[in-house]
Amino acid sequence: MEKSELARIIRERRAVKKGYNDKEVTEEKVLELLEDAIWAPNHGLRQPWRFLFVGEKQLTGFAKRVASTYPEDRQKNREDYLTEPNAILVVMMEEPEIPKQWEENYGATASMIQNFWLLAWEEGLGVVWKTNPHIYDPKVKELLHVGDNEKIIGFLHLGYFDEQPVTNERISARDKFTSFNA
């Protein structure tokens, strides 16, 4: 049986960590993709996400400021790392005090990120979801104006690419599937 186009995209989607070309990732393209991505399931329609876009022209200054939160001997390495992509999308989430709502918000935000990633892949735009230590640093939260009731979920590194990353096999769902027997 032939796979659907959606199934093919889900299976082929990969994290693009390096090898970006010079094509600019525009704010307009990211917003276009987000307008569809936000249709992710989210409990109570809380829509707990918020975004900060860092375009090509702002990337160097952004990288310097975020890197400055690291110990001095690691700052240059962090700067280089943060300027590898062509753009960055910082994804934040509302953090409710009720644990159940926190988990629902995280699940919704992760689903939205997956939607964004699949839509970007379809456009030839590479994405990798980064959760490096700086997303937990209070100085970075302050720098990015992250609210007291918000959490940085990750930095999505973005860039167009010419060479598709290798598709790696997955363990079959059948190998991780059981049925409840009463």
mmCIF file of C-alpha atoms in Angstrom:
data_model
loop_
_atom_site.group_PDB
_atom_site.id
_atom_site.type_symbol
_atom_site.label_atom_id
_atom_site.label_comp_id
_atom_site.label_asym_id
_atom_site.label_seq_id
_atom_site.Cartn_x
_atom_site.Cartn_y
_atom_site.Cartn_z
ATOM 1 C CA MET A 1 0.000 0.000 0.000
ATOM 2 C CA GLU A 2 1.335 3.417 -0.950
ATOM 3 C CA LYS A 3 1.863 5.988 1.816
ATOM 4 C CA SER A 4 -0.056 9.252 1.800
ATOM 5 C CA GLU A 5 1.796 12.511 1.166
ATOM 6 C CA LEU A 6 1.436 13.395 4.861
ATOM 7 C CA ALA A 7 2.833 10.013 5.942
ATOM 8 C CA ARG A 8 5.771 10.483 3.574
ATOM 9 C CA ILE A 9 6.533 13.946 4.999
ATOM 10 C CA ILE A 10 6.282 12.648 8.577
ATOM 11 C CA ARG A 11 8.728 9.827 7.784
ATOM 12 C CA GLU A 12 11.204 11.979 5.811
ATOM 13 C CA ARG A 13 11.286 15.004 8.131
ATOM 14 C CA ARG A 14 14.671 15.409 9.760
ATOM 15 C CA ALA A 15 16.497 17.835 12.000
ATOM 16 C CA VAL A 16 18.695 20.049 9.852
ATOM 17 C CA LYS A 17 21.540 21.057 12.147
ATOM 18 C CA LYS A 18 24.107 22.324 9.618
ATOM 19 C CA GLY A 19 24.576 22.879 5.925
ATOM 20 C CA TYR A 20 22.212 25.790 5.528
ATOM 21 C CA ASN A 21 22.416 27.710 2.257
ATOM 22 C CA ASP A 22 22.256 31.509 1.890
ATOM 23 C CA LYS A 23 18.515 31.800 1.248
ATOM 24 C CA GLU A 24 16.996 34.173 3.789
ATOM 25 C CA VAL A 25 14.405 32.880 6.235
ATOM 26 C CA THR A 26 11.882 35.694 6.331
ATOM 27 C CA GLU A 27 9.627 36.750 9.143
ATOM 28 C CA GLU A 28 6.721 36.545 6.689
ATOM 29 C CA LYS A 29 7.444 32.885 5.838
ATOM 30 C CA VAL A 30 7.729 31.948 9.512
ATOM 31 C CA LEU A 31 4.442 33.722 10.292
ATOM 32 C CA GLU A 32 2.766 31.982 7.343
ATOM 33 C CA LEU A 33 3.855 28.589 8.673
ATOM 34 C CA LEU A 34 2.854 29.470 12.239
ATOM 35 C CA GLU A 35 -0.657 30.471 11.140
ATOM 36 C CA ASP A 36 -1.233 26.820 10.200
ATOM 37 C CA ALA A 37 0.936 25.277 12.940
ATOM 38 C CA ILE A 38 -1.118 26.855 15.742
ATOM 39 C CA TRP A 39 -4.049 24.627 14.813
ATOM 40 C CA ALA A 40 -2.447 22.018 17.076
ATOM 41 C CA PRO A 41 -4.698 20.379 19.641
ATOM 42 C CA ASN A 42 -4.647 22.347 22.898
ATOM 43 C CA HIS A 43 -6.812 21.726 25.928
ATOM 44 C CA GLY A 44 -9.380 24.422 26.581
ATOM 45 C CA LEU A 45 -8.061 26.324 23.557
ATOM 46 C CA ARG A 46 -5.530 27.969 25.896
ATOM 47 C CA GLN A 47 -3.130 28.419 22.968
ATOM 48 C CA PRO A 48 -0.245 28.646 25.452
ATOM 49 C CA TRP A 49 2.529 29.584 23.016
ATOM 50 C CA ARG A 50 4.340 32.804 22.213
ATOM 51 C CA PHE A 51 7.111 33.429 19.670
ATOM 52 C CA LEU A 52 10.171 35.620 19.254
ATOM 53 C CA PHE A 53 11.680 35.738 15.757
ATOM 54 C CA VAL A 54 15.364 36.513 15.259
ATOM 55 C CA GLY A 55 16.106 37.216 11.619
ATOM 56 C CA GLU A 56 19.405 37.201 9.778
ATOM 57 C CA LYS A 57 20.140 40.889 10.449
ATOM 58 C CA GLN A 58 19.571 40.504 14.210
ATOM 59 C CA LEU A 59 21.291 37.133 14.609
ATOM 60 C CA THR A 60 24.813 38.387 15.413
ATOM 61 C CA GLY A 61 23.659 40.802 18.118
ATOM 62 C CA PHE A 62 21.265 38.200 19.521
ATOM 63 C CA ALA A 63 24.038 35.572 19.621
ATOM 64 C CA LYS A 64 26.425 37.948 21.422
ATOM 65 C CA ARG A 65 23.828 38.805 24.048
ATOM 66 C CA VAL A 66 22.765 35.214 24.703
ATOM 67 C CA ALA A 67 26.403 34.018 24.688
ATOM 68 C CA SER A 68 27.285 36.684 27.263
ATOM 69 C CA THR A 69 25.252 34.680 29.810
ATOM 70 C CA TYR A 70 27.765 31.798 29.545
ATOM 71 C CA PRO A 71 31.097 31.615 31.379
ATOM 72 C CA GLU A 72 33.680 33.743 29.566
ATOM 73 C CA ASP A 73 35.655 30.760 28.222
ATOM 74 C CA ARG A 74 32.522 29.391 26.477
ATOM 75 C CA GLN A 75 31.093 32.627 25.054
ATOM 76 C CA LYS A 76 32.794 32.529 21.635
ATOM 77 C CA ASN A 77 31.739 28.911 21.119
ATOM 78 C CA ARG A 78 28.102 29.811 21.960
ATOM 79 C CA GLU A 79 28.198 32.845 19.657
ATOM 80 C CA ASP A 80 29.376 30.712 16.736
ATOM 81 C CA TYR A 81 26.755 28.080 17.539
ATOM 82 C CA LEU A 82 23.932 30.652 17.624
ATOM 83 C CA THR A 83 24.930 32.183 14.281
ATOM 84 C CA GLU A 84 24.999 28.848 12.368
ATOM 85 C CA PRO A 85 21.291 28.972 11.416
ATOM 86 C CA ASN A 86 19.831 31.639 9.144
ATOM 87 C CA ALA A 87 17.193 32.562 11.742
ATOM 88 C CA ILE A 88 15.964 31.477 15.155
ATOM 89 C CA LEU A 89 12.428 31.179 16.438
ATOM 90 C CA VAL A 90 12.241 31.205 20.236
ATOM 91 C CA VAL A 91 9.136 29.368 21.431
ATOM 92 C CA MET A 92 7.729 30.158 24.853
ATOM 93 C CA MET A 93 4.839 28.640 26.758
ATOM 94 C CA GLU A 94 2.546 29.859 29.525
ATOM 95 C CA GLU A 95 3.337 28.020 32.760
ATOM 96 C CA PRO A 96 0.184 27.528 34.821
ATOM 97 C CA GLU A 97 0.542 26.555 38.475
ATOM 98 C CA ILE A 98 -1.716 23.518 38.106
ATOM 99 C CA PRO A 99 0.487 20.535 37.061
ATOM 100 C CA LYS A 100 -2.208 19.037 34.798
ATOM 101 C CA GLN A 101 -2.541 22.304 32.877
ATOM 102 C CA TRP A 102 1.272 22.636 32.696
ATOM 103 C CA GLU A 103 1.510 19.211 31.049
ATOM 104 C CA GLU A 104 -1.381 19.994 28.700
ATOM 105 C CA ASN A 105 0.316 23.268 27.707
ATOM 106 C CA TYR A 106 3.629 21.522 27.090
ATOM 107 C CA GLY A 107 1.949 18.820 24.998
ATOM 108 C CA ALA A 108 0.092 21.452 22.977
ATOM 109 C CA THR A 109 3.237 23.505 22.403
ATOM 110 C CA ALA A 110 5.217 20.427 21.361
ATOM 111 C CA SER A 111 2.407 19.479 18.956
ATOM 112 C CA MET A 112 2.447 22.987 17.510
ATOM 113 C CA ILE A 113 6.227 22.762 17.036
ATOM 114 C CA GLN A 114 5.818 19.446 15.205
ATOM 115 C CA ASN A 115 3.183 21.015 12.954
ATOM 116 C CA PHE A 116 5.542 23.919 12.226
ATOM 117 C CA TRP A 117 8.413 21.515 11.536
ATOM 118 C CA LEU A 118 6.383 19.437 9.075
ATOM 119 C CA LEU A 119 5.107 22.530 7.272
ATOM 120 C CA ALA A 120 8.646 23.934 7.092
ATOM 121 C CA TRP A 121 9.992 20.623 5.772
ATOM 122 C CA GLU A 122 7.406 20.683 3.015
ATOM 123 C CA GLU A 123 8.802 24.117 2.011
ATOM 124 C CA GLY A 124 12.449 22.971 2.099
ATOM 125 C CA LEU A 125 13.068 24.924 5.302
ATOM 126 C CA GLY A 126 15.200 23.034 7.790
ATOM 127 C CA VAL A 127 14.436 23.095 11.495
ATOM 128 C CA VAL A 128 16.128 21.759 14.598
ATOM 129 C CA TRP A 129 14.622 22.152 18.082
ATOM 130 C CA LYS A 130 17.378 23.153 20.532
ATOM 131 C CA THR A 131 17.050 22.938 24.309
ATOM 132 C CA ASN A 132 20.519 24.050 25.349
ATOM 133 C CA PRO A 133 21.207 25.190 28.941
ATOM 134 C CA HIS A 134 20.652 28.865 28.112
ATOM 135 C CA ILE A 135 16.890 28.311 27.773
ATOM 136 C CA TYR A 136 16.820 27.716 31.553
ATOM 137 C CA ASP A 137 19.019 30.691 32.465
ATOM 138 C CA PRO A 138 17.151 33.516 34.252
ATOM 139 C CA LYS A 139 19.468 36.040 32.539
ATOM 140 C CA VAL A 140 18.340 34.787 29.112
ATOM 141 C CA LYS A 141 14.705 34.924 30.217
ATOM 142 C CA GLU A 142 15.258 38.538 31.252
ATOM 143 C CA LEU A 143 17.118 39.370 28.037
ATOM 144 C CA LEU A 144 14.250 37.977 25.924
ATOM 145 C CA HIS A 145 11.499 39.503 28.093
ATOM 146 C CA VAL A 146 10.107 36.111 29.020
ATOM 147 C CA GLY A 147 7.326 36.571 31.573
ATOM 148 C CA ASP A 148 7.420 35.170 35.092
ATOM 149 C CA ASN A 149 4.620 32.798 34.093
ATOM 150 C CA GLU A 150 6.394 31.654 30.902
ATOM 151 C CA LYS A 151 8.979 29.025 30.023
ATOM 152 C CA ILE A 152 11.274 28.928 27.012
ATOM 153 C CA ILE A 153 10.462 25.620 25.319
ATOM 154 C CA GLY A 154 13.302 25.890 22.849
ATOM 155 C CA PHE A 155 15.168 27.761 20.170
ATOM 156 C CA LEU A 156 14.155 26.529 16.720
ATOM 157 C CA HIS A 157 17.170 26.957 14.442
ATOM 158 C CA LEU A 158 15.968 27.635 10.905
ATOM 159 C CA GLY A 159 17.603 27.583 7.498
ATOM 160 C CA TYR A 160 17.072 26.445 3.946
ATOM 161 C CA PHE A 161 19.241 23.542 2.829
ATOM 162 C CA ASP A 162 20.390 21.931 -0.389
ATOM 163 C CA GLU A 163 21.316 18.451 0.797
ATOM 164 C CA GLN A 164 18.648 16.404 2.542
ATOM 165 C CA PRO A 165 19.835 14.723 5.755
ATOM 166 C CA VAL A 166 19.873 10.939 5.894
ATOM 167 C CA THR A 167 16.629 9.292 6.937
ATOM 168 C CA ASN A 168 17.285 6.896 9.810
ATOM 169 C CA GLU A 169 15.088 3.920 10.569
ATOM 170 C CA ARG A 170 12.856 3.793 13.641
ATOM 171 C CA ILE A 171 12.024 0.878 15.901
ATOM 172 C CA SER A 172 8.675 -0.425 14.722
ATOM 173 C CA ALA A 173 5.654 0.590 16.780
ATOM 174 C CA ARG A 174 4.791 -3.128 16.849
ATOM 175 C CA ASP A 175 7.909 -3.698 18.988
ATOM 176 C CA LYS A 176 6.639 -1.182 21.552
ATOM 177 C CA PHE A 177 2.934 -2.045 21.418
ATOM 178 C CA THR A 178 0.907 -4.160 23.829
ATOM 179 C CA SER A 179 -2.800 -4.681 24.449
ATOM 180 C CA PHE A 180 -4.434 -4.610 27.849
ATOM 181 C CA ASN A 181 -5.870 -7.958 28.825
ATOM 182 C CA ALA A 182 -8.207 -7.967 31.839
#
